[in-house]
Short mmCIF file of C-alpha atoms in Angstrom, two decimals:
data_model
loop_
_atom_site.label_atom_id
_atom_site.label_comp_id
_atom_site.label_asym_id
_atom_site.label_seq_id
_atom_site.Cartn_x
_atom_site.Cartn_y
_atom_site.Cartn_z
CA MET A 24 17.61 -4.88 -14.51
CA SER A 25 16.82 -1.35 -15.68
CA GLU A 26 13.91 0.76 -14.53
CA THR A 27 10.64 -0.06 -16.27
CA GLU A 28 9.29 2.54 -18.64
CA ASN A 29 5.82 2.40 -17.12
CA PRO A 30 5.92 1.91 -13.33
CA VAL A 31 2.11 1.65 -13.23
CA LEU A 32 -0.02 -0.15 -15.80
CA LEU A 33 -3.70 0.64 -16.32
CA THR A 34 -5.55 -1.81 -18.54
CA ARG A 35 -9.23 -2.19 -19.31
CA GLU A 36 -11.42 -5.28 -19.71
CA GLY A 37 -14.92 -3.90 -20.22
CA PRO A 38 -16.07 -2.41 -16.89
CA VAL A 39 -13.08 -3.93 -15.07
CA VAL A 40 -9.83 -1.96 -14.79
CA ARG A 41 -6.56 -3.54 -13.74
CA LEU A 42 -4.15 -1.24 -11.91
CA THR A 43 -0.78 -2.98 -11.74
CA LEU A 44 2.36 -1.80 -9.95
CA ASN A 45 5.12 -2.50 -12.46
CA ARG A 46 8.59 -2.45 -10.90
CA PRO A 47 9.09 -6.22 -10.55
CA HIS A 48 12.88 -5.91 -10.25
CA ARG A 49 12.28 -3.95 -7.01
CA ARG A 50 9.33 -6.04 -5.81
CA ASN A 51 7.18 -3.09 -6.87
CA ALA A 52 8.67 -0.76 -4.26
CA MET A 53 7.23 2.73 -4.52
CA SER A 54 9.56 5.19 -6.24
CA ALA A 55 8.94 8.87 -6.92
CA ALA A 56 8.18 8.02 -10.55
CA MET A 57 5.67 5.41 -9.46
CA GLY A 58 3.98 8.02 -7.27
CA VAL A 59 3.52 10.34 -10.25
CA ALA A 60 2.14 7.47 -12.32
CA LEU A 61 -0.24 6.44 -9.53
CA ASP A 62 -1.56 9.99 -9.30
CA ALA A 63 -2.30 9.94 -13.02
CA ALA A 64 -4.02 6.54 -12.75
CA LEU A 65 -6.14 7.69 -9.82
CA ASP A 66 -7.05 10.87 -11.72
CA ALA A 67 -8.31 8.72 -14.59
CA LEU A 68 -10.26 6.34 -12.36
CA GLU A 69 -11.93 9.14 -10.42
CA LYS A 70 -13.33 10.50 -13.70
CA ASP A 71 -14.23 7.13 -15.23
CA THR A 72 -18.01 6.75 -15.13
CA THR A 73 -18.07 3.41 -16.92
CA ALA A 74 -15.51 1.45 -14.88
CA ARG A 75 -17.14 -0.53 -12.08
CA ILE A 76 -14.34 -2.59 -10.56
CA VAL A 77 -10.60 -2.00 -10.04
CA ILE A 78 -8.19 -4.90 -9.55
CA PHE A 79 -5.06 -3.66 -7.75
CA SER A 80 -2.04 -5.96 -8.01
CA GLY A 81 1.73 -6.10 -8.52
CA ALA A 82 3.76 -7.47 -11.41
CA GLY A 83 6.26 -10.31 -11.17
CA GLY A 84 4.80 -12.30 -8.29
CA HIS A 85 4.97 -9.60 -5.61
CA PHE A 86 2.42 -7.04 -4.50
CA CYS A 87 4.42 -4.11 -3.09
CA ALA A 88 7.53 -4.02 -0.90
CA GLY A 89 6.76 -0.52 0.38
CA LEU A 90 8.84 2.60 -0.10
CA ASP A 91 11.94 2.34 -2.27
CA LEU A 92 14.56 2.94 0.42
CA THR A 93 17.20 3.84 -2.16
CA GLU A 94 15.40 7.17 -2.54
CA VAL A 95 15.16 8.01 1.17
CA GLY A 96 17.38 10.82 2.42
CA SER A 97 20.03 10.38 -0.23
CA GLN A 98 20.46 13.94 -1.48
CA GLY A 99 20.50 17.52 -0.25
CA THR A 100 20.91 19.30 3.06
CA GLU A 101 19.21 18.10 6.23
CA ALA A 102 16.45 20.71 5.78
CA GLU A 103 15.93 19.65 2.16
CA ARG A 104 15.77 15.97 3.12
CA LEU A 105 13.28 16.78 5.88
CA ALA A 106 11.02 18.72 3.52
CA ALA A 107 11.23 16.09 0.78
CA ALA A 108 10.43 13.24 3.17
CA GLN A 109 7.50 15.15 4.67
CA GLN A 110 6.02 15.94 1.27
CA ARG A 111 6.50 12.41 -0.01
CA ASN A 112 4.97 10.75 3.05
CA HIS A 113 1.96 13.04 2.99
CA ALA A 114 1.46 12.38 -0.73
CA THR A 115 1.56 8.63 -0.11
CA GLY A 116 -1.15 8.96 2.52
CA GLN A 117 -3.32 10.93 0.14
CA ARG A 118 -3.01 8.18 -2.47
CA PHE A 119 -4.34 5.61 -0.01
CA ILE A 120 -7.31 7.88 0.64
CA ARG A 121 -7.93 8.37 -3.06
CA LEU A 122 -7.84 4.63 -3.75
CA CYS A 123 -10.30 4.00 -0.93
CA ASN A 124 -12.63 6.76 -2.15
CA LEU A 125 -12.83 5.60 -5.76
CA PRO A 126 -16.43 5.05 -6.89
CA GLN A 127 -15.45 1.62 -8.18
CA VAL A 128 -15.18 -1.51 -6.03
CA VAL A 129 -11.44 -2.01 -5.39
CA ILE A 130 -10.06 -5.53 -5.04
CA ALA A 131 -6.46 -6.06 -3.87
CA ALA A 132 -5.04 -9.25 -5.40
CA VAL A 133 -1.98 -10.02 -3.28
CA GLN A 134 0.96 -12.30 -4.03
CA GLY A 135 4.43 -12.36 -2.48
CA SER A 136 5.56 -9.35 -0.46
CA ALA A 137 3.10 -6.80 0.91
CA HIS A 138 5.31 -4.82 3.24
CA ALA A 139 5.19 -1.33 4.77
CA GLY A 140 3.42 0.94 2.29
CA GLY A 141 2.19 -2.18 0.53
CA LEU A 142 0.01 -2.77 3.59
CA GLY A 143 -1.55 0.63 2.99
CA TRP A 144 -2.76 -0.48 -0.45
CA VAL A 145 -4.07 -3.78 0.93
CA CYS A 146 -6.02 -2.05 3.69
CA ALA A 147 -7.30 0.82 1.51
CA ALA A 148 -8.88 -1.66 -0.91
CA ASP A 149 -12.48 -2.69 -0.33
CA ILE A 150 -11.71 -6.39 -0.61
CA ALA A 151 -8.34 -8.14 -0.22
CA ILE A 152 -7.55 -11.66 -1.46
CA ALA A 153 -4.13 -13.25 -0.97
CA THR A 154 -2.29 -16.34 -2.16
CA ALA A 155 -0.73 -18.78 0.28
CA ASP A 156 2.76 -17.46 -0.50
CA ALA A 157 1.91 -13.88 0.47
CA ARG A 158 3.85 -12.31 3.32
CA PHE A 159 2.98 -9.18 5.24
CA ALA A 160 5.10 -6.89 7.44
CA ALA A 161 5.37 -3.40 8.84
CA PRO A 162 9.15 -3.21 9.38
CA GLU A 163 9.54 0.58 9.47
CA ALA A 164 10.85 0.78 13.04
CA LYS A 165 13.57 -1.75 12.11
CA ARG A 166 14.73 0.73 9.46
CA GLY A 167 14.66 3.73 11.79
CA LEU A 168 11.38 4.93 10.27
CA VAL A 169 7.74 5.10 11.39
CA PRO A 170 4.59 3.62 9.78
CA ALA A 171 2.98 7.04 9.65
CA GLN A 172 0.44 6.81 6.84
CA ILE A 173 -0.34 3.08 6.90
CA LEU A 174 -1.15 2.90 10.62
CA PRO A 175 -4.72 4.29 10.48
CA TRP A 176 -5.55 1.91 7.63
CA MET A 177 -4.16 -1.06 9.54
CA VAL A 178 -6.14 -0.12 12.63
CA ARG A 179 -9.32 0.23 10.59
CA ARG A 180 -8.83 -3.15 8.90
CA MET A 181 -7.61 -5.39 11.73
CA GLY A 182 -8.13 -3.41 14.94
CA ARG A 183 -5.70 -1.51 17.14
CA SER A 184 -4.29 -4.51 18.98
CA ASN A 185 -3.29 -6.49 15.90
CA ALA A 186 -2.01 -3.36 14.16
CA ALA A 187 0.06 -2.41 17.22
CA ARG A 188 1.65 -5.84 17.30
CA MET A 189 2.62 -5.66 13.63
CA VAL A 190 4.16 -2.18 13.74
CA LEU A 191 5.94 -2.62 17.10
CA GLN A 192 7.23 -6.16 16.65
CA GLY A 193 7.87 -5.71 12.94
CA GLN A 194 7.76 -9.43 12.22
CA VAL A 195 6.73 -10.98 8.92
CA ILE A 196 3.39 -12.77 9.10
CA ASP A 197 2.22 -15.40 6.66
CA ALA A 198 -1.01 -15.47 4.69
CA PRO A 199 -2.97 -17.70 7.10
CA GLU A 200 -2.14 -15.35 9.98
CA ALA A 201 -3.11 -12.35 7.85
CA ALA A 202 -6.47 -13.97 7.18
CA ARG A 203 -6.93 -14.86 10.86
CA ILE A 204 -6.47 -11.27 12.05
CA GLY A 205 -8.60 -9.80 9.26
CA LEU A 206 -5.86 -8.17 7.22
CA VAL A 207 -7.11 -10.03 4.15
CA HIS A 208 -10.61 -11.31 3.53
CA GLN A 209 -9.84 -14.50 1.61
CA LEU A 210 -6.90 -16.87 1.27
CA VAL A 211 -6.33 -18.99 -1.85
CA ALA A 212 -3.74 -21.57 -2.85
CA ASP A 213 -1.92 -20.01 -5.78
CA ALA A 214 -1.98 -17.53 -8.66
CA ALA A 215 -4.55 -19.53 -10.63
CA ALA A 216 -6.84 -19.72 -7.61
CA LEU A 217 -6.35 -16.00 -7.07
CA GLU A 218 -7.59 -15.24 -10.59
CA ALA A 219 -10.58 -17.49 -10.01
CA ALA A 220 -11.39 -15.84 -6.69
CA VAL A 221 -11.08 -12.36 -8.20
CA ALA A 222 -13.37 -13.43 -11.07
CA SER A 223 -15.93 -14.64 -8.54
CA VAL A 224 -15.87 -11.32 -6.68
CA ILE A 225 -16.18 -9.45 -9.99
CA ALA A 226 -19.23 -11.54 -10.89
CA ASP A 227 -20.83 -10.79 -7.53
CA CYS A 228 -20.11 -7.06 -7.73
CA ARG A 229 -21.48 -6.81 -11.27
CA GLN A 230 -24.84 -7.89 -9.86
CA GLY A 231 -24.89 -4.61 -7.94
CA ALA A 232 -26.09 -1.44 -9.64
CA PRO A 233 -23.12 0.89 -10.34
CA ARG A 234 -24.62 3.99 -8.74
CA ALA A 235 -25.90 2.02 -5.75
CA LEU A 236 -22.42 0.56 -5.15
CA ALA A 237 -20.78 3.98 -5.42
CA GLU A 238 -23.31 5.48 -3.01
CA THR A 239 -22.80 2.55 -0.63
CA LYS A 240 -19.06 3.27 -0.57
CA LYS A 241 -19.84 6.89 0.30
CA LEU A 242 -22.01 5.72 3.19
CA ILE A 243 -19.23 3.47 4.48
CA ALA A 244 -16.87 6.47 4.43
CA ALA A 245 -19.49 8.59 6.22
CA LEU A 246 -19.55 6.18 9.18
CA GLY A 247 -16.50 7.92 10.62
CA PRO A 248 -13.13 9.46 9.78
CA LEU A 249 -10.10 7.28 9.21
CA SER A 250 -8.04 9.28 11.71
CA PRO A 251 -8.33 12.46 13.81
CA ASP A 252 -7.96 15.85 12.14
CA GLY A 253 -4.33 16.70 11.60
CA TYR A 254 -3.07 13.14 11.84
CA ALA A 255 -1.84 12.94 8.23
CA GLU A 256 0.26 16.09 8.63
CA ALA A 257 1.59 15.02 12.03
CA GLY A 258 2.42 11.58 10.66
CA ALA A 259 4.24 13.04 7.67
CA LEU A 260 6.30 15.25 9.96
CA ALA A 261 7.14 12.33 12.26
CA PHE A 262 8.20 10.27 9.26
CA ALA A 263 10.30 13.13 7.92
CA ARG A 264 12.09 13.64 11.24
CA CYS A 265 12.98 9.96 11.39
CA ALA A 266 13.82 9.63 7.68
CA SER A 267 16.30 12.52 7.82
CA GLY A 268 17.95 11.33 11.05
CA ASP A 269 20.80 9.07 12.09
CA GLU A 270 18.62 6.08 12.90
CA ALA A 271 17.21 5.89 9.38
CA ARG A 272 20.67 6.16 7.88
CA GLU A 273 21.83 3.26 10.03
CA GLY A 274 18.63 1.24 9.60
CA ILE A 275 18.59 1.55 5.83
CA ALA A 276 22.32 0.80 5.59
CA ALA A 277 21.83 -2.30 7.74
CA PHE A 278 18.94 -3.43 5.55
CA LYS A 279 21.00 -3.03 2.38
CA GLU A 280 23.99 -4.78 3.94
CA LYS A 281 21.80 -7.59 5.35
CA ARG A 282 23.01 -7.10 8.92
CA PRO A 283 21.39 -6.10 12.23
CA PRO A 284 21.26 -2.35 12.90
CA ALA A 285 23.53 -0.99 15.62
CA TRP A 286 20.73 -0.69 18.17
CA ALA A 287 19.89 -4.43 17.88
CA SER A 288 23.31 -5.63 19.01
#
């Protein structure tokens, strides 16, 4: 299937905005083009004084499979790959921050895969609701990469111990386990139940005064920083070193070829 013309859809239903990742043929994996489109969507939402709620979801039955690995370290010299990976990883981290800091209440509506960078979106949202078929994973180390920008968000959402287990073991967890450890706030049966649950949250949030909700979000952010000063830059550099190295080349090749990487044998 060819690349979609609009990798991010922004639609409006009164005070409710739906932000939809729209690369269903790639399980909504984040490409460079999607990053540009997300920046534009976040620009619009930051300036929107009439929107009150943002529903963040993925098209085609999946939420987000993380970074599109077909774009990792494929072109240029080693120095060029290092610089590109560092810039891209840092930009991804900034998008999570921007989503979290929106004045609107952000609801993540999760179906199917929410892997790697997809976890960043889940954890950066104010409220996360998932269907029973949702699956969550932080498999970066299995690909020779590191979960640089999603790690602080995972720690904030589910605590250091549960986050450490996910990023070090790299296993896929199901929706009930995600709810148990606090990765998502609510678990529902299917897509229809997800829409109903989202509608219920929207109804609750619309009872809150818009300015009061926006100020409340600012107070939540003021309770403490997401990570220590310099973490985002250090994380981006760590990701870039791994992404431009031999382990990532082997890990990504193994993933594409559906085989264990060399270090697992």
